[in-house]
CSV table of C-alpha atoms and ligand atoms in Angstrom, one decimal:
chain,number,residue,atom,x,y,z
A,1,UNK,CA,40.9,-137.3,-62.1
A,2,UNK,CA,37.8,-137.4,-59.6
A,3,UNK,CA,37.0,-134.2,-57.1
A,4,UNK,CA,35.9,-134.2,-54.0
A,5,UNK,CA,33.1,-131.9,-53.1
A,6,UNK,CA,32.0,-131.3,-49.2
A,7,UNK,CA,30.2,-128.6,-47.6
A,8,UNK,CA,26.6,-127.1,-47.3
A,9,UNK,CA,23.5,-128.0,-49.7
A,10,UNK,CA,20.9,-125.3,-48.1
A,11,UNK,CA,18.2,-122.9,-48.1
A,12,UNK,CA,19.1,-119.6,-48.0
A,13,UNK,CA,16.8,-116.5,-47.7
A,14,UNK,CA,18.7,-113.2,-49.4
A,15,UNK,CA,18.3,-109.7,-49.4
A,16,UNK,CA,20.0,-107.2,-51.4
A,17,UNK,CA,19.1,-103.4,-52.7
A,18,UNK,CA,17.7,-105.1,-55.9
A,19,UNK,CA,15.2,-107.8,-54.3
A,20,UNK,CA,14.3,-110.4,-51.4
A,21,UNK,CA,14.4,-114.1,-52.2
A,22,UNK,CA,12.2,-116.3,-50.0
A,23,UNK,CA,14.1,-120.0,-49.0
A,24,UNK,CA,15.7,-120.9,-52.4
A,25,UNK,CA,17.8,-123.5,-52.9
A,26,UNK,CA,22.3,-122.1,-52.3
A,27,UNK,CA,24.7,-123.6,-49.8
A,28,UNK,CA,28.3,-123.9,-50.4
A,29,UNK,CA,28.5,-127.1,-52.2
A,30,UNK,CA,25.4,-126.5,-54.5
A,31,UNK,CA,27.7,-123.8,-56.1
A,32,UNK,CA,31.3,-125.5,-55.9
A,33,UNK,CA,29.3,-128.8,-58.2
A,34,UNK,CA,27.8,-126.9,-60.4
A,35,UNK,CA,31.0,-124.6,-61.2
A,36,UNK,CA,32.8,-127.0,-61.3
A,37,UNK,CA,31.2,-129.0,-63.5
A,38,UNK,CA,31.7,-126.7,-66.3
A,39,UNK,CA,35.3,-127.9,-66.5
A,40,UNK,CA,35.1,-131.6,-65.2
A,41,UNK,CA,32.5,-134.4,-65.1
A,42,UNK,CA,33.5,-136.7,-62.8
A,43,UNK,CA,32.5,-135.0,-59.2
A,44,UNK,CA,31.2,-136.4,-56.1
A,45,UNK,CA,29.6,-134.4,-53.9
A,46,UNK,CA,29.3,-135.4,-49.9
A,47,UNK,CA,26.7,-133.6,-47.5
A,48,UNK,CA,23.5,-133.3,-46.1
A,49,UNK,CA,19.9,-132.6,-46.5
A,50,UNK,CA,16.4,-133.0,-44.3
A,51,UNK,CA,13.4,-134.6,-46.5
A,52,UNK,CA,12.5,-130.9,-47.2
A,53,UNK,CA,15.1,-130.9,-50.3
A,54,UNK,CA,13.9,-130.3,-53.8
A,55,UNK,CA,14.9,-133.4,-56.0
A,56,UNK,CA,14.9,-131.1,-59.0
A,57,UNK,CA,17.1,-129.4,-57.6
A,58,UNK,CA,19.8,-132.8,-57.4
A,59,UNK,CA,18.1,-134.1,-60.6
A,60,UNK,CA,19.8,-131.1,-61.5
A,61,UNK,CA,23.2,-131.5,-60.1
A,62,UNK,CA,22.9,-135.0,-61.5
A,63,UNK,CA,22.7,-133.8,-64.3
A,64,UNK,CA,26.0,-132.0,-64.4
A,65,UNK,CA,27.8,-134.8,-63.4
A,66,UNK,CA,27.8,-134.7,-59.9
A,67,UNK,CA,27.7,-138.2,-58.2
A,68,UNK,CA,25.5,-137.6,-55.0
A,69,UNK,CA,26.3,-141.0,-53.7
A,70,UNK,CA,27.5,-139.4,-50.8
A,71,UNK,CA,24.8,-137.0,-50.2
A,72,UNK,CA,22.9,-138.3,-46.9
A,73,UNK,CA,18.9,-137.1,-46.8
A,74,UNK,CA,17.7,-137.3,-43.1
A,75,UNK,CA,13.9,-138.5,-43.2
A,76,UNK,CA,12.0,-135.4,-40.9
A,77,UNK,CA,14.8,-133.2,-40.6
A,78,UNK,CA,15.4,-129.6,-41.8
A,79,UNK,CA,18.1,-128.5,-44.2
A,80,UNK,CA,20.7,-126.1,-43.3
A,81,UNK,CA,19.5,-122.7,-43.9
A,82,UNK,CA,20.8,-119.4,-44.1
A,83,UNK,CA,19.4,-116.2,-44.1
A,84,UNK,CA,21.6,-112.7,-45.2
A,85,UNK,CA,21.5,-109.1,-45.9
A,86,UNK,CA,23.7,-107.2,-48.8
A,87,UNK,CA,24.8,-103.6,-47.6
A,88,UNK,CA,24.5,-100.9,-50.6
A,89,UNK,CA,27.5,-101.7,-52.2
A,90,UNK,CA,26.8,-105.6,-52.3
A,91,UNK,CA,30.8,-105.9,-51.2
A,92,UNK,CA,29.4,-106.7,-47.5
A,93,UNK,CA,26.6,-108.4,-46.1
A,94,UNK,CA,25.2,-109.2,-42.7
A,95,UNK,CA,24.5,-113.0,-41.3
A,96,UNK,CA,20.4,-112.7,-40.2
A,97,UNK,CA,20.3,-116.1,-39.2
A,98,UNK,CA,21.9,-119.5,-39.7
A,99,UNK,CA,20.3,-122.8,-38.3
A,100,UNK,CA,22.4,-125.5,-38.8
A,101,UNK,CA,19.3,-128.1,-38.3
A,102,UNK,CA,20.8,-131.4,-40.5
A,103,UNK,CA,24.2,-130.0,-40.2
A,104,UNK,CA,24.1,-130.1,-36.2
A,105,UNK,CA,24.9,-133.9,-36.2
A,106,UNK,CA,26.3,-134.4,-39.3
A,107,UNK,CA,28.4,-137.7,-39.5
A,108,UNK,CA,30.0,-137.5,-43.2
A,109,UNK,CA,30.5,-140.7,-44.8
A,110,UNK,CA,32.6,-140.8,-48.0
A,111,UNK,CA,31.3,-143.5,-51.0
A,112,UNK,CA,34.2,-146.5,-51.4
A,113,UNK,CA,34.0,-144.8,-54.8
A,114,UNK,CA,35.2,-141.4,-53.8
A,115,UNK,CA,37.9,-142.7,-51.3
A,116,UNK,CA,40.7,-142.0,-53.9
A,117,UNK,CA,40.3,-139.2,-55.2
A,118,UNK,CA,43.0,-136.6,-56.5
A,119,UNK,CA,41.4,-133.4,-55.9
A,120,UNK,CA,39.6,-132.8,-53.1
A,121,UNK,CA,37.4,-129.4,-52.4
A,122,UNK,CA,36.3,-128.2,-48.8
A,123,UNK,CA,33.6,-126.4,-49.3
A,124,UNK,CA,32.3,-124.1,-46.4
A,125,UNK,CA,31.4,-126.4,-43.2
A,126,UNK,CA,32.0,-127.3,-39.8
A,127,UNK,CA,35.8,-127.5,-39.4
A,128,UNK,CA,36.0,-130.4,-37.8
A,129,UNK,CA,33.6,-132.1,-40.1
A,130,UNK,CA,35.9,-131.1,-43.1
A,131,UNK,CA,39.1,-132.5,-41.3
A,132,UNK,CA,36.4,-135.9,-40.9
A,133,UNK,CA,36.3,-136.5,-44.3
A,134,UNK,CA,40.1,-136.2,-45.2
A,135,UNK,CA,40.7,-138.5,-42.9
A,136,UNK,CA,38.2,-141.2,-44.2
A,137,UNK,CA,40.5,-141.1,-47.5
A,138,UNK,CA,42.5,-143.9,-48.6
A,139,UNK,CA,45.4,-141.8,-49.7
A,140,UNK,CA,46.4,-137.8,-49.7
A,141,UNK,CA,44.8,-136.2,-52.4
A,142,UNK,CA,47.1,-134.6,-54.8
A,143,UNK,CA,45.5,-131.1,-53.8
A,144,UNK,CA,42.7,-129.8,-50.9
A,145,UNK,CA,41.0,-127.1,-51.3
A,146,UNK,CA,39.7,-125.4,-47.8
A,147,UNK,CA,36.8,-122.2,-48.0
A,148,UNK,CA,35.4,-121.2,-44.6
A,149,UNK,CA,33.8,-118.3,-43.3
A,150,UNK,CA,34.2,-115.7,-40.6
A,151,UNK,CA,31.0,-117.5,-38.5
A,152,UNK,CA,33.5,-120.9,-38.0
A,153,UNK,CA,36.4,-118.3,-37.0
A,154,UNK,CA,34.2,-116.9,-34.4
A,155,UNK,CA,32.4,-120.4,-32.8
A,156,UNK,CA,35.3,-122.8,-33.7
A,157,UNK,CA,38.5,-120.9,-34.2
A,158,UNK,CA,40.8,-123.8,-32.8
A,159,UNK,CA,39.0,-126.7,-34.9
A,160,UNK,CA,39.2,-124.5,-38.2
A,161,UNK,CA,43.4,-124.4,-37.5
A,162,UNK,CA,43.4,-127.9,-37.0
A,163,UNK,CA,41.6,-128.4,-40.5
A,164,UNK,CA,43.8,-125.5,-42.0
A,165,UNK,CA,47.2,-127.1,-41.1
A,166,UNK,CA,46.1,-130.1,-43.2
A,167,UNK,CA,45.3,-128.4,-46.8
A,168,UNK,CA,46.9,-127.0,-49.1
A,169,UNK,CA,45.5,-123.9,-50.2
A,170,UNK,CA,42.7,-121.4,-48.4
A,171,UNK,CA,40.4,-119.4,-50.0
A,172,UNK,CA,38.6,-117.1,-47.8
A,173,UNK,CA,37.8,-113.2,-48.5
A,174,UNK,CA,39.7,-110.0,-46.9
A,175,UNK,CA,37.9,-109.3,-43.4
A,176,UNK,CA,38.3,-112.7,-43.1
A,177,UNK,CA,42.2,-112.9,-43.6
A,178,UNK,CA,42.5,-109.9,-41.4
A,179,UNK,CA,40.3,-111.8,-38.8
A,180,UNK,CA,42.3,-115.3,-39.2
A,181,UNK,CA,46.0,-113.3,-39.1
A,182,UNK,CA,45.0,-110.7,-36.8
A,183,UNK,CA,46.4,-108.6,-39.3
A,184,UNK,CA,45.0,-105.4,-41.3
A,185,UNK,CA,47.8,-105.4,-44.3
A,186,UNK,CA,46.5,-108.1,-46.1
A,187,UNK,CA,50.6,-109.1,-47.2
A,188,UNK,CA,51.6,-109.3,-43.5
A,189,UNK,CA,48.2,-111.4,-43.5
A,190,UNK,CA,49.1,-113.7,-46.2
A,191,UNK,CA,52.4,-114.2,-44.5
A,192,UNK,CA,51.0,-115.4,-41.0
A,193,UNK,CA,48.5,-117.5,-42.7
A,194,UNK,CA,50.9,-119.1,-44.9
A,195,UNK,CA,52.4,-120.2,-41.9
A,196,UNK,CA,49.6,-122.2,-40.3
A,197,UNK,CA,49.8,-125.2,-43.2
A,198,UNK,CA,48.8,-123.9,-46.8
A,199,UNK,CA,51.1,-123.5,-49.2
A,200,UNK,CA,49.1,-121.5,-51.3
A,201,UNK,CA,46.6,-118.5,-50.4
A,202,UNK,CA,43.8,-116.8,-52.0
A,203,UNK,CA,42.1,-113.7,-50.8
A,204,UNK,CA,39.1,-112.9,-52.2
A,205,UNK,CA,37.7,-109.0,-52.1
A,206,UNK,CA,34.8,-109.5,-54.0
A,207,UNK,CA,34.0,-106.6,-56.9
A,208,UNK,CA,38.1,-106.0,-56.4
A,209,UNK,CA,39.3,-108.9,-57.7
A,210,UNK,CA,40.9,-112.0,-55.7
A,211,UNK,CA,44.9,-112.0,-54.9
A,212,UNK,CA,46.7,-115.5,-54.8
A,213,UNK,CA,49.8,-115.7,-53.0
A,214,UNK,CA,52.4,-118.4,-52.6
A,215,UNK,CA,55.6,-117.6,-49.6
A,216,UNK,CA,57.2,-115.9,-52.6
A,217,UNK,CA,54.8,-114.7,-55.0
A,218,UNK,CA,51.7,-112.7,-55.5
A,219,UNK,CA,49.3,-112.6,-58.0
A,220,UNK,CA,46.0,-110.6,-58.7
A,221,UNK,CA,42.8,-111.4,-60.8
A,222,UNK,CA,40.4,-108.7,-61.4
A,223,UNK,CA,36.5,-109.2,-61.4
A,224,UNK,CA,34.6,-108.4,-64.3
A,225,UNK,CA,32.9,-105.3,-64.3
A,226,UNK,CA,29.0,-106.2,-64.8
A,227,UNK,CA,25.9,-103.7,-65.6
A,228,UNK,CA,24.1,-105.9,-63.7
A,229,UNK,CA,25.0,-107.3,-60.0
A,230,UNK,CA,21.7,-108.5,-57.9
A,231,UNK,CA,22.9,-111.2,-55.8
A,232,UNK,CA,26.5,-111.7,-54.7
A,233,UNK,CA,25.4,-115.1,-52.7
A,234,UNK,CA,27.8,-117.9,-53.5
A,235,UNK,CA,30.5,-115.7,-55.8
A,236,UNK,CA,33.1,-117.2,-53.2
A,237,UNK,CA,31.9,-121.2,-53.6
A,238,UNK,CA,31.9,-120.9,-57.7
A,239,UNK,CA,34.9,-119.0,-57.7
A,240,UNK,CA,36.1,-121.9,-55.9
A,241,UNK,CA,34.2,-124.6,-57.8
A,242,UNK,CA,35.9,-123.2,-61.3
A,243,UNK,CA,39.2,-123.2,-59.7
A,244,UNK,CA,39.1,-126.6,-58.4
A,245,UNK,CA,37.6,-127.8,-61.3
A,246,UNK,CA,40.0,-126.2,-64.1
A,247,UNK,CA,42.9,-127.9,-62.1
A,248,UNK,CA,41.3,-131.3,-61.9
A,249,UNK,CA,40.5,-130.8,-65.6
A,250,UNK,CA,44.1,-130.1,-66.0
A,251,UNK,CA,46.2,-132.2,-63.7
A,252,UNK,CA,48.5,-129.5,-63.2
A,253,UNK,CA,49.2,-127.9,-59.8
A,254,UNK,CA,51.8,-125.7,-60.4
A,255,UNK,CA,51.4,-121.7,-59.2
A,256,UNK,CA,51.5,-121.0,-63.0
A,257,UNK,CA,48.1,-123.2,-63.5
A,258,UNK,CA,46.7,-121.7,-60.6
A,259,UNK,CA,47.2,-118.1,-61.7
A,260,UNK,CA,45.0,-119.6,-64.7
A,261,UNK,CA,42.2,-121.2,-62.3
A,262,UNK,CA,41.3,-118.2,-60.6
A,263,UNK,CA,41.3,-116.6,-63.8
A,264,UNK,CA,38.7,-119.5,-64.1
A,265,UNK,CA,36.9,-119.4,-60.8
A,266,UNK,CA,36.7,-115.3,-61.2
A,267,UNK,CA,34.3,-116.2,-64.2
A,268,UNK,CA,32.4,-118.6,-63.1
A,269,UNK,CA,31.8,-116.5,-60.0
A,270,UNK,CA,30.7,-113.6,-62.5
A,271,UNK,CA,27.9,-115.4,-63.7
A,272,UNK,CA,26.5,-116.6,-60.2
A,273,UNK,CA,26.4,-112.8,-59.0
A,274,UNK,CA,24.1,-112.0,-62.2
A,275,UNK,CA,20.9,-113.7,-61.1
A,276,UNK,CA,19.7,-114.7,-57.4
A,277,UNK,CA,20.7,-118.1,-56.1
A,278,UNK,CA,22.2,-120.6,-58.1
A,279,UNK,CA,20.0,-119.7,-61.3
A,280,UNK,CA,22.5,-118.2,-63.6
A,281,UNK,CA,24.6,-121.3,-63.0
A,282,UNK,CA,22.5,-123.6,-65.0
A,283,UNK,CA,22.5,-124.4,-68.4
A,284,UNK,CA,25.5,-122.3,-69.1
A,285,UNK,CA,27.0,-124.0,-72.8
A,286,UNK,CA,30.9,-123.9,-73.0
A,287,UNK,CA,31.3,-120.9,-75.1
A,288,UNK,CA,29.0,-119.0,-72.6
A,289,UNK,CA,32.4,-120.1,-70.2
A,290,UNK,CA,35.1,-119.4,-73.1
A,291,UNK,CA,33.0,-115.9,-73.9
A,292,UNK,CA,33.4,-114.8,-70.7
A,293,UNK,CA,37.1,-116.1,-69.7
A,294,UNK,CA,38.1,-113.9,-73.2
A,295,UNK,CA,36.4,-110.6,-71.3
A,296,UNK,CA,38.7,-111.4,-68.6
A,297,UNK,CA,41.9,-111.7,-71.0
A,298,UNK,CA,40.9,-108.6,-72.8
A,299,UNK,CA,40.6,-106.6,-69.5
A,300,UNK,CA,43.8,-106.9,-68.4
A,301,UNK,CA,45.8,-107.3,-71.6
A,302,UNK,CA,48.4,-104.4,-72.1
A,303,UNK,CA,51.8,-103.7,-74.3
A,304,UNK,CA,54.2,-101.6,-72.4
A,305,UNK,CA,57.3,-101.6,-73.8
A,306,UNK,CA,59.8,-100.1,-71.1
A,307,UNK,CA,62.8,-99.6,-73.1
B,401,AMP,P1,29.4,-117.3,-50.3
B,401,AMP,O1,28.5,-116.2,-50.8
B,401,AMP,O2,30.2,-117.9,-51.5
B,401,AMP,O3,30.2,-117.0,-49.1
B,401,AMP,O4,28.5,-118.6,-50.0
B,401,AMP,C1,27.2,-118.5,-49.6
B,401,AMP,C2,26.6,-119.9,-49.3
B,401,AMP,O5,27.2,-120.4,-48.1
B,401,AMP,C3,25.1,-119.8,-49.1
B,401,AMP,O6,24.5,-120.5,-50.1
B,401,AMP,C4,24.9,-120.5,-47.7
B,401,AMP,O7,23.9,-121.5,-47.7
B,401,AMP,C5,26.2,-121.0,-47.3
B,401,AMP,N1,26.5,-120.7,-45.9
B,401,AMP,C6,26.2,-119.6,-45.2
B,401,AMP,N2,26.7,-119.7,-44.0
B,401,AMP,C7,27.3,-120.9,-43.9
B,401,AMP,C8,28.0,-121.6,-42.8
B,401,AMP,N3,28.1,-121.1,-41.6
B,401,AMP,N4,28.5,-122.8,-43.1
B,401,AMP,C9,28.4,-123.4,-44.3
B,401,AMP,N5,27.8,-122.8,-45.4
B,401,AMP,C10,27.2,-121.6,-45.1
């Protein structure tokens, strides 16, 4: 069953107690395809760059699987690029700069081949450019897949609840729930922001782990503890890239299967935090994956026997 990819394919410039990159290649949808194509090969990926984009880099994403039909390179513009700064405990980080260059008048157009498609993932972006692309598709998907950030909430907090009461589920992490809800428990948060469209919410809290809630249930993944954590950039995109892509994989969108996927998208995001950028992400063989998804079974696996 195809996915859907959207959002950001970047520069980003990071700094965290452990090193400073200069621009390397990130952005939301960089991570969500690559992910994501650990679980499922057919993948098209729709965004942006200036002429100032590596083609290794998409020779790379080709490689994965990801059709980039849909990817749109503007001859002597700039890519998106990011710049940010990890606090101590790599849980927070500060925005140094974001220009948007490409992304400023982005015009999404979504291949006649993708136009179908079952799953579809919203990757990081402007909100009203996400809620563009649904609307170019030729029927519902069976699931979308919305991640934003707190810098759309504070520039274009009535276009992202437009975009929101379309989806079905919303991953985004704890300050951000609290900012979104207005709310500091993050239940009473998951309440008000099941409300505004998803069904289906998860709440990502980085080295804690990522809750996933439903109007009646809650459920929690932990994160793996790692000896080695340099650069947390794009944990939230693969975490969402192995969850979308282990329920297009599977064709199941029950809460039961998605208590699996962000089992899923938890590892995939362990991996990305172990090297800068989008390194770690490559070249990954499927027992690398199945390894790690049995650290996060053994973790968590108890007998109590209550009687
Ligand atoms: P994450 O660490 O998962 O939140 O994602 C980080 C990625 O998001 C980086 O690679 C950035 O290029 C990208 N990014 C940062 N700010 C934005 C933004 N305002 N809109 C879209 N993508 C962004």
């Amino acid at each position: 069953m195809s996915l859907l990819v959207v959002g950001t394919v970047a520069f980003d410039a990071i700094e965290t107690p452990f090193g400073k990159t200069d621009k390397i290649v990130g952005g939301a949808a960089s991570y969500i395809g690559l992910a994501a194509s650990y679980f499922h090969r057919d993948i098209h990926l729709v965004s942006v760059v200036g002429d100032d984009f590596p083609q290794d880099f998409m020779n790379t994403l080709k490689a994965q699987g990801v059709n980039l039909t849909g990817l749109q390179i503007k001859k002597g513009e700039k890519s998106f690029f990011w710049s940010g700064k990890y606090h101590n405990d790599l849980n927070s980080r500060d925005t140094l700069e974001t220009q948007l260059n490409v992304l400023e008048h982005f015009n999404p157009i979504v291949p006649e081949s993708a136009k179908n498609v079952d799953f579809l993932m919203l990757g990081n972006l402007v909100p009203a450019v996400q809620r563009q692309v649904i609307t170019q598709l030729t029927k519902r998907p069976k699931l979308i897949v919305l991640d934003t950030m707190n810098f759309w909430m504070d520039i274009a907090m009535e276009e992202l609840l437009k975009t929101i009461a379309m989806i079905d589920v919303l991953t985004i992490n704890d300050s951000e729930a609290r900012q979104l809800s207005g709310e500091y428990s993050l239940v009473k948060a998951a309440q008000k922001i099941l409300k505004m469209g998803p069904k289906v919410l998860v709440i990502k809290k980085g080295e804690h782990g990522a809750l996933l809630f439903n109007k009646d249930e809650v459920f929690f993944a932990p994160a793996l503890p790692l000896e080695e954590v340099y650069d947390p950039t794009g944990a939230g995109d693969s975490f969402a890239g192995g969850f979308i892509g282990y329920l297009a994989k599977t064709k199941d969108i029950s809460f039961e299967n998605m208590k699996r996927a962000i089992i899923f998208g938890s590892a995939m995001a362990s991996f990305t935090v172990e090297k800068f950028g989008t390194e770690r992400l490559i070249g990954l063989s499927a027992e690398d994956v199945d390894n790690r998804v049995q650290e996060f079974v053994d973790l968590v696996q108890f007998d109590i026997s209550l009687i």
